[in-house]
Amino acid sequence: MKVPFVDLKRQYHSIKKEVDDGIGAVLENGQFILGKNVSAFEDEFAKYCGAGFGAGVASGTDALVLSLKALGIGQGDQVITVANTFVSTVDAIAHNGGTPVFVDSDETYTMDVRKIEQLINRKVKAIIPVHLFGHPVDMDPLLELAEKHDLFVIEDAAQAHGAEYKGRKVGSFGDCACFSFYPSKNLGAYGDGGLVVTGDPEINERIKLLRQYGEIEKNRHVLVGYNSRLDEIQAAVLRIKLKHLDKWISERRKNAAKYVEVLDDFSEVVLPSEKEYAKQVFHLFVIRLKERNEMQKWLSSKGVGVGIHYPTPVHLQKSYEYLKIGKGSLPLTERYAQEILSLPMFPELTGDEIEYVCEYIKGFLKREG
Ligand SMILES: *Cc1c(COP(=O)(O)O)cnc(C)c1O
């Protein structure tokens, strides 16, 4: 038996007819850029998040880059975020000429909001909390700080479509929030895609200008722009998939519960947390243990697809050497990077597959113990 880390084909087969028809309709229609599927999906997804407006863009990375740009963050500005994230959260800050400032992570692997205030100075303009692995950041204290110090909040919700904080969906807390529809995300396109949701019509307007050459009407350009659009084919696919998202989230949560039921007996393994304020959507199912490297090799040798998210925290990547933030500055982030392991997780994962993975995890732990 082999258990894939993720298998996108299973999901496609479960919605094949709808998707094939949806793509076919776009091909027949002949409008591929900024058509009715994009504007409908922008509204539908914003509504799903409980936010006012949506602007489709080419990727999650672009959603972040354009959000910072739309908020006027640039040269000399500092932006507080985490090093325990996908690198593009930080790239977006650097692309705008800003300087990333990192906060350590807490036991949920997301931003430790208790450590933000000590980093705030006059150059800090914004905070980017990342709802990593599908677990929301503790938003209330973060928003309180942002309000007190007059900082923008941009949620990086690329791994957290549908996740909730105190009963409210992520994406509705910040000045704006950024989503990715990279194929393996909880809501994934069949190609690249991204979206910015916001409650502020002006921010929405600016993102829409920036994504389309700064063009306000044909041949009239009011901002230095980009070409960064969600395309019609992807939007058509995403509209279809959005209808299934809540069911897929509940399947991810059921799969997580199955892992927990078996692995709970082993104190050597730290299981993913779900704080009382959180509805976690398990983009990834991340466990933590001392013998991570050995476990990774063992599971791989048994045909189990595993991953590490992320093996090198962003401040220790070569691309951020120039910041001169050495090892030891973010102790928990750095420690977690040595100990975390992502197990197979997707809605269509079967009970038998989870059992297979757990059997080998148990076997490894008993052998070690
Ligand atoms: C995937 C991801 C991004 C980037 O999204 P792309 O669509 O791949 O550009 C940004 N932040 C986080 C946390 C992500 O997981």
CSV table of C-alpha atoms in Angstrom, one decimal, residues 88-271:
chain,number,residue,atom,x,y,z
A,88,SER,CA,6.2,34.4,-0.2
A,89,THR,CA,4.5,36.1,2.8
A,90,VAL,CA,7.9,37.7,3.4
A,91,ASP,CA,8.8,38.2,-0.2
A,92,ALA,CA,5.7,40.4,-0.6
A,93,ILE,CA,7.1,42.8,2.0
A,94,ALA,CA,10.5,42.8,0.5
A,95,HIS,CA,9.1,43.4,-3.1
A,96,ASN,CA,7.5,46.6,-1.8
A,97,GLY,CA,10.7,47.8,-0.4
A,98,GLY,CA,9.6,47.1,3.2
A,99,THR,CA,11.6,45.4,5.9
A,100,PRO,CA,10.2,42.3,7.5
A,101,VAL,CA,10.3,42.0,11.3
A,102,PHE,CA,9.8,38.6,12.7
A,103,VAL,CA,7.8,37.4,15.7
A,104,ASP,CA,8.3,33.9,17.1
A,105,SER,CA,5.5,31.3,16.9
A,106,ASP,CA,3.4,29.8,19.7
A,107,GLU,CA,2.3,26.2,20.2
A,108,THR,CA,-0.3,26.5,17.4
A,109,TYR,CA,2.7,27.3,15.1
A,110,THR,CA,1.2,30.7,14.3
A,111,MET,CA,2.2,34.2,15.4
A,112,ASP,CA,2.8,34.6,19.1
A,113,VAL,CA,0.7,37.7,19.6
A,114,ARG,CA,2.1,38.3,23.1
A,115,LYS,CA,5.5,39.1,21.5
A,116,ILE,CA,4.3,41.7,19.0
A,117,GLU,CA,4.2,44.9,21.1
A,118,GLN,CA,7.9,44.9,21.9
A,119,LEU,CA,8.7,45.1,18.2
A,120,ILE,CA,6.5,48.1,17.5
A,121,ASN,CA,8.3,51.4,16.7
A,122,ARG,CA,7.5,54.4,14.4
A,123,LYS,CA,8.7,52.6,11.3
A,124,VAL,CA,6.2,49.7,11.7
A,125,LYS,CA,3.2,50.2,9.5
A,126,ALA,CA,1.5,46.8,9.3
A,127,ILE,CA,1.2,43.3,10.7
A,128,ILE,CA,0.7,40.2,8.6
A,129,PRO,CA,-0.7,37.3,10.7
A,130,VAL,CA,-0.5,34.0,8.9
A,131,HIS,CA,-3.3,31.5,9.7
A,132,LEU,CA,-0.8,28.7,9.2
A,133,PHE,CA,-1.8,25.1,8.5
A,134,GLY,CA,-5.5,26.1,8.8
A,135,HIS,CA,-5.3,27.4,12.4
A,136,PRO,CA,-6.3,31.0,13.0
A,137,VAL,CA,-4.1,33.5,14.7
A,138,ASP,CA,-5.4,34.8,18.0
A,139,MET,CA,-6.9,37.9,16.4
A,140,ASP,CA,-8.5,39.9,19.2
A,141,PRO,CA,-5.3,40.9,21.0
A,142,LEU,CA,-3.6,41.4,17.7
A,143,LEU,CA,-6.4,43.8,16.4
A,144,GLU,CA,-6.3,45.6,19.7
A,145,LEU,CA,-2.5,46.3,19.3
A,146,ALA,CA,-3.1,47.3,15.6
A,147,GLU,CA,-5.8,49.8,16.7
A,148,LYS,CA,-3.7,51.2,19.5
A,149,HIS,CA,-0.6,51.8,17.3
A,150,ASP,CA,-2.5,52.6,14.1
A,151,LEU,CA,-1.2,49.7,12.1
A,152,PHE,CA,-2.7,48.0,9.1
A,153,VAL,CA,-3.5,44.3,9.4
A,154,ILE,CA,-3.2,42.0,6.3
A,155,GLU,CA,-4.3,38.5,7.0
A,156,ASP,CA,-2.4,35.8,5.1
A,157,ALA,CA,-5.2,33.2,4.8
A,158,ALA,CA,-3.6,31.2,2.0
A,159,GLN,CA,-3.9,28.0,4.1
A,160,ALA,CA,-7.1,28.8,5.9
A,161,HIS,CA,-10.1,29.1,3.6
A,162,GLY,CA,-13.1,28.7,5.9
A,163,ALA,CA,-11.2,28.6,9.2
A,164,GLU,CA,-12.9,30.5,12.0
A,165,TYR,CA,-11.9,32.6,14.9
A,166,LYS,CA,-14.5,32.9,17.7
A,167,GLY,CA,-17.2,31.8,15.2
A,168,ARG,CA,-16.2,34.2,12.5
A,169,LYS,CA,-14.4,33.3,9.3
A,170,VAL,CA,-10.8,34.4,8.7
A,171,GLY,CA,-10.6,37.0,6.0
A,172,SER,CA,-13.0,39.3,7.7
A,173,PHE,CA,-10.7,40.6,10.4
A,174,GLY,CA,-7.9,42.6,8.7
A,175,ASP,CA,-7.9,45.7,6.5
A,176,CYS,CA,-7.7,43.0,3.9
A,177,ALA,CA,-7.0,39.3,3.6
A,178,CYS,CA,-5.1,37.3,1.0
A,179,PHE,CA,-6.0,33.9,-0.3
A,180,SER,CA,-4.2,31.5,-2.6
A,181,PHE,CA,-5.9,29.0,-4.9
A,182,TYR,CA,-2.7,27.1,-5.6
A,183,PRO,CA,-4.0,23.6,-6.6
A,184,SER,CA,-3.2,21.9,-3.3
A,185,LYS,CA,-4.7,24.6,-1.0
A,186,ASN,CA,-8.0,23.8,0.7
A,187,LEU,CA,-9.8,25.6,-2.1
A,188,GLY,CA,-7.6,25.0,-5.2
A,189,ALA,CA,-7.8,26.0,-8.8
A,190,TYR,CA,-6.3,24.0,-11.7
A,191,GLY,CA,-3.5,26.4,-12.1
A,192,ASP,CA,-2.5,29.5,-10.1
A,193,GLY,CA,-4.9,32.0,-8.6
A,194,GLY,CA,-5.4,34.4,-5.7
A,195,LEU,CA,-7.8,36.8,-4.2
A,196,VAL,CA,-7.9,39.8,-1.8
A,197,VAL,CA,-11.0,40.3,0.3
A,198,THR,CA,-11.7,43.5,2.1
A,199,GLY,CA,-14.5,45.4,3.8
A,200,ASP,CA,-13.1,48.7,2.4
A,201,PRO,CA,-14.3,49.6,-1.1
A,202,GLU,CA,-11.3,51.9,-1.7
A,203,ILE,CA,-8.8,49.1,-1.0
A,204,ASN,CA,-10.8,46.9,-3.4
A,205,GLU,CA,-10.8,49.5,-6.1
A,206,ARG,CA,-7.0,50.0,-5.7
A,207,ILE,CA,-6.3,46.3,-6.0
A,208,LYS,CA,-8.5,46.1,-9.1
A,209,LEU,CA,-6.5,49.0,-10.7
A,210,LEU,CA,-3.1,47.5,-9.7
A,211,ARG,CA,-3.9,44.1,-11.2
A,212,GLN,CA,-4.9,45.6,-14.5
A,213,TYR,CA,-2.0,48.0,-15.5
A,214,GLY,CA,-3.4,50.7,-13.3
A,215,GLU,CA,-6.1,51.2,-15.9
A,216,ILE,CA,-9.2,53.1,-14.8
A,217,GLU,CA,-10.8,53.1,-18.2
A,218,LYS,CA,-9.6,52.1,-21.6
A,219,ASN,CA,-6.2,53.7,-22.2
A,220,ARG,CA,-6.3,55.8,-19.0
A,221,HIS,CA,-3.7,54.7,-16.4
A,222,VAL,CA,-3.8,56.2,-13.0
A,223,LEU,CA,-1.4,54.0,-11.1
A,224,VAL,CA,1.8,52.2,-12.1
A,225,GLY,CA,0.2,48.7,-12.4
A,226,TYR,CA,0.8,45.1,-13.0
A,227,ASN,CA,-0.7,42.3,-15.0
A,228,SER,CA,-2.0,40.0,-12.2
A,229,ARG,CA,-5.5,38.6,-12.8
A,230,LEU,CA,-7.4,35.5,-11.8
A,231,ASP,CA,-8.4,34.0,-15.2
A,232,GLU,CA,-11.9,33.0,-16.2
A,233,ILE,CA,-11.2,29.3,-16.4
A,234,GLN,CA,-9.8,29.2,-12.9
A,235,ALA,CA,-12.7,31.3,-11.6
A,236,ALA,CA,-15.2,28.9,-13.2
A,237,VAL,CA,-13.5,26.0,-11.5
A,238,LEU,CA,-13.4,27.9,-8.2
A,239,ARG,CA,-17.1,28.8,-8.3
A,240,ILE,CA,-17.9,25.1,-8.7
A,241,LYS,CA,-15.5,24.0,-5.9
A,242,LEU,CA,-16.6,26.7,-3.5
A,243,LYS,CA,-20.0,24.9,-3.2
A,244,HIS,CA,-18.2,21.9,-1.9
A,245,LEU,CA,-15.7,23.6,0.4
A,246,ASP,CA,-17.6,23.2,3.7
A,247,LYS,CA,-18.1,19.5,3.0
A,248,TRP,CA,-14.3,19.1,2.3
A,249,ILE,CA,-13.5,21.0,5.4
A,250,SER,CA,-15.6,18.7,7.5
A,251,GLU,CA,-13.9,15.7,5.8
A,252,ARG,CA,-10.5,17.2,6.7
A,253,ARG,CA,-11.6,17.6,10.3
A,254,LYS,CA,-12.9,14.0,10.4
A,255,ASN,CA,-9.6,12.8,9.1
A,256,ALA,CA,-7.8,14.8,11.7
A,257,ALA,CA,-10.0,13.3,14.5
A,258,LYS,CA,-9.1,9.8,13.2
A,259,TYR,CA,-5.4,10.6,13.5
A,260,VAL,CA,-5.8,12.1,16.9
A,261,GLU,CA,-7.8,9.1,18.2
A,262,VAL,CA,-4.9,6.8,17.6
A,263,LEU,CA,-1.9,9.0,18.2
A,264,ASP,CA,-3.3,10.6,21.4
A,265,ASP,CA,-1.9,7.7,23.4
A,266,PHE,CA,1.7,8.6,22.5
A,267,SER,CA,3.2,11.3,24.7
A,268,GLU,CA,6.3,11.5,22.4
A,269,VAL,CA,4.2,13.0,19.7
A,270,VAL,CA,2.7,16.5,19.9
A,271,LEU,CA,-0.5,16.7,18.0
